[in-house]
mmCIF file with all atom_site columns, C-alpha atoms in Angstrom:
data_model
loop_
_atom_site.group_PDB
_atom_site.id
_atom_site.type_symbol
_atom_site.label_atom_id
_atom_site.label_alt_id
_atom_site.label_comp_id
_atom_site.label_asym_id
_atom_site.label_entity_id
_atom_site.label_seq_id
_atom_site.pdbx_PDB_ins_code
_atom_site.Cartn_x
_atom_site.Cartn_y
_atom_site.Cartn_z
_atom_site.occupancy
_atom_site.B_iso_or_equiv
_atom_site.pdbx_formal_charge
_atom_site.auth_seq_id
_atom_site.auth_comp_id
_atom_site.auth_asym_id
_atom_site.auth_atom_id
_atom_site.pdbx_PDB_model_num
ATOM 1   C CA . UNK A 1 1   ? 3.809  1.464  47.114 1.00 0.00 ? 259 UNK A CA 1
ATOM 2   C CA . UNK A 1 2   ? 1.423  4.850  46.610 1.00 0.00 ? 260 UNK A CA 1
ATOM 3   C CA . UNK A 1 3   ? 4.898  6.742  46.420 1.00 0.00 ? 261 UNK A CA 1
ATOM 4   C CA . UNK A 1 4   ? 6.591  4.463  43.895 1.00 0.00 ? 262 UNK A CA 1
ATOM 5   C CA . UNK A 1 5   ? 3.474  4.714  41.592 1.00 0.00 ? 263 UNK A CA 1
ATOM 6   C CA . UNK A 1 6   ? 3.519  8.626  42.118 1.00 0.00 ? 264 UNK A CA 1
ATOM 7   C CA . UNK A 1 7   ? 7.349  8.699  41.285 1.00 0.00 ? 265 UNK A CA 1
ATOM 8   C CA . UNK A 1 8   ? 6.563  6.361  38.174 1.00 0.00 ? 266 UNK A CA 1
ATOM 9   C CA . UNK A 1 9   ? 4.142  8.553  36.901 1.00 0.00 ? 267 UNK A CA 1
ATOM 10  C CA . UNK A 1 10  ? 6.096  11.648 37.206 1.00 0.00 ? 268 UNK A CA 1
ATOM 11  C CA . UNK A 1 11  ? 9.147  10.283 35.505 1.00 0.00 ? 269 UNK A CA 1
ATOM 12  C CA . UNK A 1 12  ? 7.124  9.012  32.592 1.00 0.00 ? 270 UNK A CA 1
ATOM 13  C CA . UNK A 1 13  ? 5.176  12.397 32.349 1.00 0.00 ? 271 UNK A CA 1
ATOM 14  C CA . UNK A 1 14  ? 7.897  14.975 32.387 1.00 0.00 ? 272 UNK A CA 1
ATOM 15  C CA . UNK A 1 15  ? 10.792 14.321 29.974 1.00 0.00 ? 273 UNK A CA 1
ATOM 16  C CA . UNK A 1 16  ? 14.396 14.932 31.404 1.00 0.00 ? 274 UNK A CA 1
ATOM 17  C CA . UNK A 1 17  ? 12.789 15.679 34.807 1.00 0.00 ? 275 UNK A CA 1
ATOM 18  C CA . UNK A 1 18  ? 12.863 12.541 36.919 1.00 0.00 ? 276 UNK A CA 1
ATOM 19  C CA . UNK A 1 19  ? 11.806 12.084 40.784 1.00 0.00 ? 277 UNK A CA 1
ATOM 20  C CA . UNK A 1 20  ? 14.639 10.476 42.759 1.00 0.00 ? 278 UNK A CA 1
ATOM 21  C CA . UNK A 1 21  ? 14.867 8.678  46.002 1.00 0.00 ? 279 UNK A CA 1
ATOM 22  C CA . UNK A 1 22  ? 16.087 11.053 48.715 1.00 0.00 ? 280 UNK A CA 1
ATOM 23  C CA . UNK A 1 23  ? 16.685 10.535 52.542 1.00 0.00 ? 281 UNK A CA 1
ATOM 24  C CA . UNK A 1 24  ? 15.450 13.146 54.780 1.00 0.00 ? 282 UNK A CA 1
ATOM 25  C CA . UNK A 1 25  ? 17.875 14.557 56.821 1.00 0.00 ? 283 UNK A CA 1
ATOM 26  C CA . UNK A 1 26  ? 16.278 16.400 59.710 1.00 0.00 ? 284 UNK A CA 1
ATOM 27  C CA . UNK A 1 27  ? 13.353 18.387 58.293 1.00 0.00 ? 285 UNK A CA 1
ATOM 28  C CA . UNK A 1 28  ? 11.884 19.792 61.386 1.00 0.00 ? 286 UNK A CA 1
ATOM 29  C CA . UNK A 1 29  ? 8.655  21.865 60.478 1.00 0.00 ? 287 UNK A CA 1
ATOM 30  C CA . UNK A 1 30  ? 8.195  20.389 56.739 1.00 0.00 ? 288 UNK A CA 1
ATOM 31  C CA . UNK A 1 31  ? 7.710  17.508 54.810 1.00 0.00 ? 289 UNK A CA 1
ATOM 32  C CA . UNK A 1 32  ? 9.293  16.896 51.191 1.00 0.00 ? 290 UNK A CA 1
ATOM 33  C CA . UNK A 1 33  ? 6.699  15.346 48.687 1.00 0.00 ? 291 UNK A CA 1
ATOM 34  C CA . UNK A 1 34  ? 9.173  14.985 45.821 1.00 0.00 ? 292 UNK A CA 1
ATOM 35  C CA . UNK A 1 35  ? 12.711 15.732 44.817 1.00 0.00 ? 293 UNK A CA 1
ATOM 36  C CA . UNK A 1 36  ? 13.666 16.007 41.109 1.00 0.00 ? 294 UNK A CA 1
ATOM 37  C CA . UNK A 1 37  ? 17.040 16.459 39.837 1.00 0.00 ? 295 UNK A CA 1
ATOM 38  C CA . UNK A 1 38  ? 17.376 17.356 36.047 1.00 0.00 ? 296 UNK A CA 1
ATOM 39  C CA . UNK A 1 39  ? 18.900 14.784 34.040 1.00 0.00 ? 297 UNK A CA 1
ATOM 40  C CA . UNK A 1 40  ? 19.002 12.289 36.945 1.00 0.00 ? 298 UNK A CA 1
ATOM 41  C CA . UNK A 1 41  ? 17.491 9.138  36.297 1.00 0.00 ? 299 UNK A CA 1
ATOM 42  C CA . UNK A 1 42  ? 19.700 6.940  38.275 1.00 0.00 ? 300 UNK A CA 1
ATOM 43  C CA . UNK A 1 43  ? 21.454 6.955  41.437 1.00 0.00 ? 301 UNK A CA 1
ATOM 44  C CA . UNK A 1 44  ? 24.294 8.401  41.969 1.00 0.00 ? 302 UNK A CA 1
ATOM 45  C CA . UNK A 1 45  ? 23.101 11.282 39.992 1.00 0.00 ? 303 UNK A CA 1
ATOM 46  C CA . UNK A 1 46  ? 25.904 12.209 37.773 1.00 0.00 ? 304 UNK A CA 1
ATOM 47  C CA . UNK A 1 47  ? 27.113 16.046 37.879 1.00 0.00 ? 305 UNK A CA 1
ATOM 48  C CA . UNK A 1 48  ? 29.516 17.197 35.046 1.00 0.00 ? 306 UNK A CA 1
ATOM 49  C CA . UNK A 1 49  ? 31.954 19.707 35.530 1.00 0.00 ? 307 UNK A CA 1
ATOM 50  C CA . UNK A 1 50  ? 31.406 23.084 34.220 1.00 0.00 ? 308 UNK A CA 1
ATOM 51  C CA . UNK A 1 51  ? 27.691 22.564 33.947 1.00 0.00 ? 309 UNK A CA 1
ATOM 52  C CA . UNK A 1 52  ? 24.656 23.910 36.242 1.00 0.00 ? 310 UNK A CA 1
ATOM 53  C CA . UNK A 1 53  ? 22.197 21.278 37.814 1.00 0.00 ? 311 UNK A CA 1
ATOM 54  C CA . UNK A 1 54  ? 18.683 22.177 38.852 1.00 0.00 ? 312 UNK A CA 1
ATOM 55  C CA . UNK A 1 55  ? 17.207 20.924 41.762 1.00 0.00 ? 313 UNK A CA 1
ATOM 56  C CA . UNK A 1 56  ? 13.199 20.751 42.374 1.00 0.00 ? 314 UNK A CA 1
ATOM 57  C CA . UNK A 1 57  ? 11.129 19.753 45.547 1.00 0.00 ? 315 UNK A CA 1
ATOM 58  C CA . UNK A 1 58  ? 7.567  20.095 46.372 1.00 0.00 ? 316 UNK A CA 1
ATOM 59  C CA . UNK A 1 59  ? 7.056  20.514 50.294 1.00 0.00 ? 317 UNK A CA 1
ATOM 60  C CA . UNK A 1 60  ? 4.701  21.567 52.832 1.00 0.00 ? 318 UNK A CA 1
ATOM 61  C CA . UNK A 1 61  ? 5.657  23.742 55.994 1.00 0.00 ? 319 UNK A CA 1
ATOM 62  C CA . UNK A 1 62  ? 3.891  23.749 59.461 1.00 0.00 ? 320 UNK A CA 1
ATOM 63  C CA . UNK A 1 63  ? 5.076  27.447 59.835 1.00 0.00 ? 321 UNK A CA 1
ATOM 64  C CA . UNK A 1 64  ? 5.434  30.415 58.207 1.00 0.00 ? 322 UNK A CA 1
ATOM 65  C CA . UNK A 1 65  ? 8.657  32.003 56.953 1.00 0.00 ? 323 UNK A CA 1
ATOM 66  C CA . UNK A 1 66  ? 9.025  35.500 55.576 1.00 0.00 ? 324 UNK A CA 1
ATOM 67  C CA . UNK A 1 67  ? 12.747 35.158 55.164 1.00 0.00 ? 325 UNK A CA 1
ATOM 68  C CA . UNK A 1 68  ? 13.852 31.622 54.491 1.00 0.00 ? 326 UNK A CA 1
ATOM 69  C CA . UNK A 1 69  ? 17.438 30.630 53.567 1.00 0.00 ? 327 UNK A CA 1
ATOM 70  C CA . UNK A 1 70  ? 19.117 28.035 51.655 1.00 0.00 ? 328 UNK A CA 1
ATOM 71  C CA . UNK A 1 71  ? 21.946 26.199 52.173 1.00 0.00 ? 329 UNK A CA 1
ATOM 72  C CA . UNK A 1 72  ? 23.556 23.551 49.447 1.00 0.00 ? 330 UNK A CA 1
ATOM 73  C CA . UNK A 1 73  ? 26.529 21.486 50.612 1.00 0.00 ? 331 UNK A CA 1
ATOM 74  C CA . UNK A 1 74  ? 28.448 18.588 49.217 1.00 0.00 ? 332 UNK A CA 1
ATOM 75  C CA . UNK A 1 75  ? 29.175 15.974 52.118 1.00 0.00 ? 333 UNK A CA 1
ATOM 76  C CA . UNK A 1 76  ? 32.727 14.655 51.177 1.00 0.00 ? 334 UNK A CA 1
ATOM 77  C CA . UNK A 1 77  ? 34.374 12.152 53.698 1.00 0.00 ? 335 UNK A CA 1
ATOM 78  C CA . UNK A 1 78  ? 31.705 13.329 56.473 1.00 0.00 ? 336 UNK A CA 1
ATOM 79  C CA . UNK A 1 79  ? 32.601 17.079 55.909 1.00 0.00 ? 337 UNK A CA 1
ATOM 80  C CA . UNK A 1 80  ? 30.137 19.881 54.631 1.00 0.00 ? 338 UNK A CA 1
ATOM 81  C CA . UNK A 1 81  ? 31.771 21.535 51.629 1.00 0.00 ? 339 UNK A CA 1
ATOM 82  C CA . UNK A 1 82  ? 29.625 24.451 50.654 1.00 0.00 ? 340 UNK A CA 1
ATOM 83  C CA . UNK A 1 83  ? 28.110 24.765 46.485 1.00 0.00 ? 341 UNK A CA 1
ATOM 84  C CA . UNK A 1 84  ? 27.951 28.631 45.481 1.00 0.00 ? 342 UNK A CA 1
ATOM 85  C CA . UNK A 1 85  ? 24.112 28.642 45.534 1.00 0.00 ? 343 UNK A CA 1
ATOM 86  C CA . UNK A 1 86  ? 21.707 31.523 46.353 1.00 0.00 ? 344 UNK A CA 1
ATOM 87  C CA . UNK A 1 87  ? 21.117 31.738 49.866 1.00 0.00 ? 345 UNK A CA 1
ATOM 88  C CA . UNK A 1 88  ? 17.974 33.987 49.700 1.00 0.00 ? 346 UNK A CA 1
ATOM 89  C CA . UNK A 1 89  ? 15.170 31.428 49.104 1.00 0.00 ? 347 UNK A CA 1
ATOM 90  C CA . UNK A 1 90  ? 12.859 34.015 48.030 1.00 0.00 ? 348 UNK A CA 1
ATOM 91  C CA . UNK A 1 91  ? 15.103 35.529 45.301 1.00 0.00 ? 349 UNK A CA 1
ATOM 92  C CA . UNK A 1 92  ? 14.552 32.613 42.703 1.00 0.00 ? 350 UNK A CA 1
ATOM 93  C CA . UNK A 1 93  ? 13.657 29.534 44.437 1.00 0.00 ? 351 UNK A CA 1
ATOM 94  C CA . UNK A 1 94  ? 10.166 29.713 46.117 1.00 0.00 ? 352 UNK A CA 1
ATOM 95  C CA . UNK A 1 95  ? 6.943  31.833 46.730 1.00 0.00 ? 353 UNK A CA 1
ATOM 96  C CA . UNK A 1 96  ? 7.290  33.814 49.527 1.00 0.00 ? 354 UNK A CA 1
ATOM 97  C CA . UNK A 1 97  ? 6.276  34.072 52.298 1.00 0.00 ? 355 UNK A CA 1
ATOM 98  C CA . UNK A 1 98  ? 6.080  30.451 52.755 1.00 0.00 ? 356 UNK A CA 1
ATOM 99  C CA . UNK A 1 99  ? 2.676  29.768 54.467 1.00 0.00 ? 357 UNK A CA 1
ATOM 100 C CA . UNK A 1 100 ? 1.946  26.952 56.668 1.00 0.00 ? 358 UNK A CA 1
ATOM 101 C CA . UNK A 1 101 ? -0.050 23.876 55.226 1.00 0.00 ? 359 UNK A CA 1
ATOM 102 C CA . UNK A 1 102 ? 0.208  24.572 51.532 1.00 0.00 ? 360 UNK A CA 1
ATOM 103 C CA . UNK A 1 103 ? 2.078  22.814 49.081 1.00 0.00 ? 361 UNK A CA 1
ATOM 104 C CA . UNK A 1 104 ? 5.199  25.029 47.694 1.00 0.00 ? 362 UNK A CA 1
ATOM 105 C CA . UNK A 1 105 ? 7.766  24.580 45.095 1.00 0.00 ? 363 UNK A CA 1
ATOM 106 C CA . UNK A 1 106 ? 11.446 24.958 45.391 1.00 0.00 ? 364 UNK A CA 1
ATOM 107 C CA . UNK A 1 107 ? 13.634 25.347 42.551 1.00 0.00 ? 365 UNK A CA 1
ATOM 108 C CA . UNK A 1 108 ? 17.339 26.090 42.604 1.00 0.00 ? 366 UNK A CA 1
ATOM 109 C CA . UNK A 1 109 ? 20.337 26.006 40.240 1.00 0.00 ? 367 UNK A CA 1
ATOM 110 C CA . UNK A 1 110 ? 23.885 24.663 41.613 1.00 0.00 ? 368 UNK A CA 1
ATOM 111 C CA . UNK A 1 111 ? 26.762 25.515 39.496 1.00 0.00 ? 369 UNK A CA 1
ATOM 112 C CA . UNK A 1 112 ? 29.387 22.574 39.394 1.00 0.00 ? 370 UNK A CA 1
ATOM 113 C CA . UNK A 1 113 ? 32.524 24.265 39.055 1.00 0.00 ? 371 UNK A CA 1
ATOM 114 C CA . UNK A 1 114 ? 35.381 22.922 36.800 1.00 0.00 ? 372 UNK A CA 1
ATOM 115 C CA . UNK A 1 115 ? 37.849 23.435 39.881 1.00 0.00 ? 373 UNK A CA 1
ATOM 116 C CA . UNK A 1 116 ? 35.730 20.548 41.844 1.00 0.00 ? 374 UNK A CA 1
ATOM 117 C CA . UNK A 1 117 ? 37.476 17.256 42.258 1.00 0.00 ? 375 UNK A CA 1
ATOM 118 C CA . UNK A 1 118 ? 35.992 14.292 40.277 1.00 0.00 ? 376 UNK A CA 1
ATOM 119 C CA . UNK A 1 119 ? 34.515 12.473 43.317 1.00 0.00 ? 377 UNK A CA 1
ATOM 120 C CA . UNK A 1 120 ? 31.496 10.883 44.861 1.00 0.00 ? 378 UNK A CA 1
ATOM 121 C CA . UNK A 1 121 ? 29.633 12.738 47.618 1.00 0.00 ? 379 UNK A CA 1
ATOM 122 C CA . UNK A 1 122 ? 26.449 13.293 49.155 1.00 0.00 ? 380 UNK A CA 1
ATOM 123 C CA . UNK A 1 123 ? 24.451 16.515 47.923 1.00 0.00 ? 381 UNK A CA 1
ATOM 124 C CA . UNK A 1 124 ? 22.527 18.003 50.949 1.00 0.00 ? 382 UNK A CA 1
ATOM 125 C CA . UNK A 1 125 ? 19.865 20.857 50.385 1.00 0.00 ? 383 UNK A CA 1
ATOM 126 C CA . UNK A 1 126 ? 18.161 22.966 53.309 1.00 0.00 ? 384 UNK A CA 1
ATOM 127 C CA . UNK A 1 127 ? 15.875 25.481 53.655 1.00 0.00 ? 385 UNK A CA 1
ATOM 128 C CA . UNK A 1 128 ? 15.635 27.045 57.004 1.00 0.00 ? 386 UNK A CA 1
ATOM 129 C CA . UNK A 1 129 ? 12.855 29.282 58.604 1.00 0.00 ? 387 UNK A CA 1
ATOM 130 C CA . UNK A 1 130 ? 13.093 32.938 59.947 1.00 0.00 ? 388 UNK A CA 1
ATOM 131 C CA . UNK A 1 131 ? 14.731 31.193 63.231 1.00 0.00 ? 389 UNK A CA 1
ATOM 132 C CA . UNK A 1 132 ? 17.223 29.049 61.364 1.00 0.00 ? 390 UNK A CA 1
ATOM 133 C CA . UNK A 1 133 ? 15.458 25.845 61.713 1.00 0.00 ? 391 UNK A CA 1
ATOM 134 C CA . UNK A 1 134 ? 15.257 23.535 58.854 1.00 0.00 ? 392 UNK A CA 1
ATOM 135 C CA . UNK A 1 135 ? 11.659 23.771 57.219 1.00 0.00 ? 393 UNK A CA 1
ATOM 136 C CA . UNK A 1 136 ? 13.343 20.852 55.145 1.00 0.00 ? 394 UNK A CA 1
ATOM 137 C CA . UNK A 1 137 ? 16.566 18.877 54.613 1.00 0.00 ? 395 UNK A CA 1
ATOM 138 C CA . UNK A 1 138 ? 17.187 16.319 52.040 1.00 0.00 ? 396 UNK A CA 1
ATOM 139 C CA . UNK A 1 139 ? 20.169 14.305 50.770 1.00 0.00 ? 397 UNK A CA 1
ATOM 140 C CA . UNK A 1 140 ? 21.028 12.285 47.772 1.00 0.00 ? 398 UNK A CA 1
ATOM 141 C CA . UNK A 1 141 ? 24.298 10.503 46.406 1.00 0.00 ? 399 UNK A CA 1
ATOM 142 C CA . UNK A 1 142 ? 25.963 12.078 43.328 1.00 0.00 ? 400 UNK A CA 1
ATOM 143 C CA . UNK A 1 143 ? 29.234 11.954 41.323 1.00 0.00 ? 401 UNK A CA 1
ATOM 144 C CA . UNK A 1 144 ? 30.912 14.767 39.827 1.00 0.00 ? 402 UNK A CA 1
ATOM 145 C CA . UNK A 1 145 ? 32.270 13.663 36.611 1.00 0.00 ? 403 UNK A CA 1
ATOM 146 C CA . UNK A 1 146 ? 34.414 15.717 33.678 1.00 0.00 ? 404 UNK A CA 1
ATOM 147 C CA . UNK A 1 147 ? 32.266 16.594 30.690 1.00 0.00 ? 405 UNK A CA 1
ATOM 148 C CA . UNK A 1 148 ? 33.199 14.815 27.605 1.00 0.00 ? 406 UNK A CA 1
#
């Protein structure tokens, strides 16, 4: 109940940014508090061809990571297809090194190429620690549509 109240508060207080319901898909040494997707207020999130989508998460990690990596994929018919996103988490996406037991912000912009088919999919995002284990992992439903 408290999570739903917090999500409602965030949704009402930040125009254009809405927290969405996501599934944790294997976080090993971290916990996601919120996940926001720009322009997404209902699920599935609609991604328009030829645009960029921004994902923002707040999380805590139980481990330090000096060189975390990011992987964003679309899961289509059970198969992972990589999105062209920056893999070096420290470049633009979070403050590094990731310190244990502190709240961190993660932001990434993912291009939705015009060559992508107009389909429904799951978007999966992972940040991995220095040893390659998931600090956090999320998945949410999306649909790619043509830009009007």
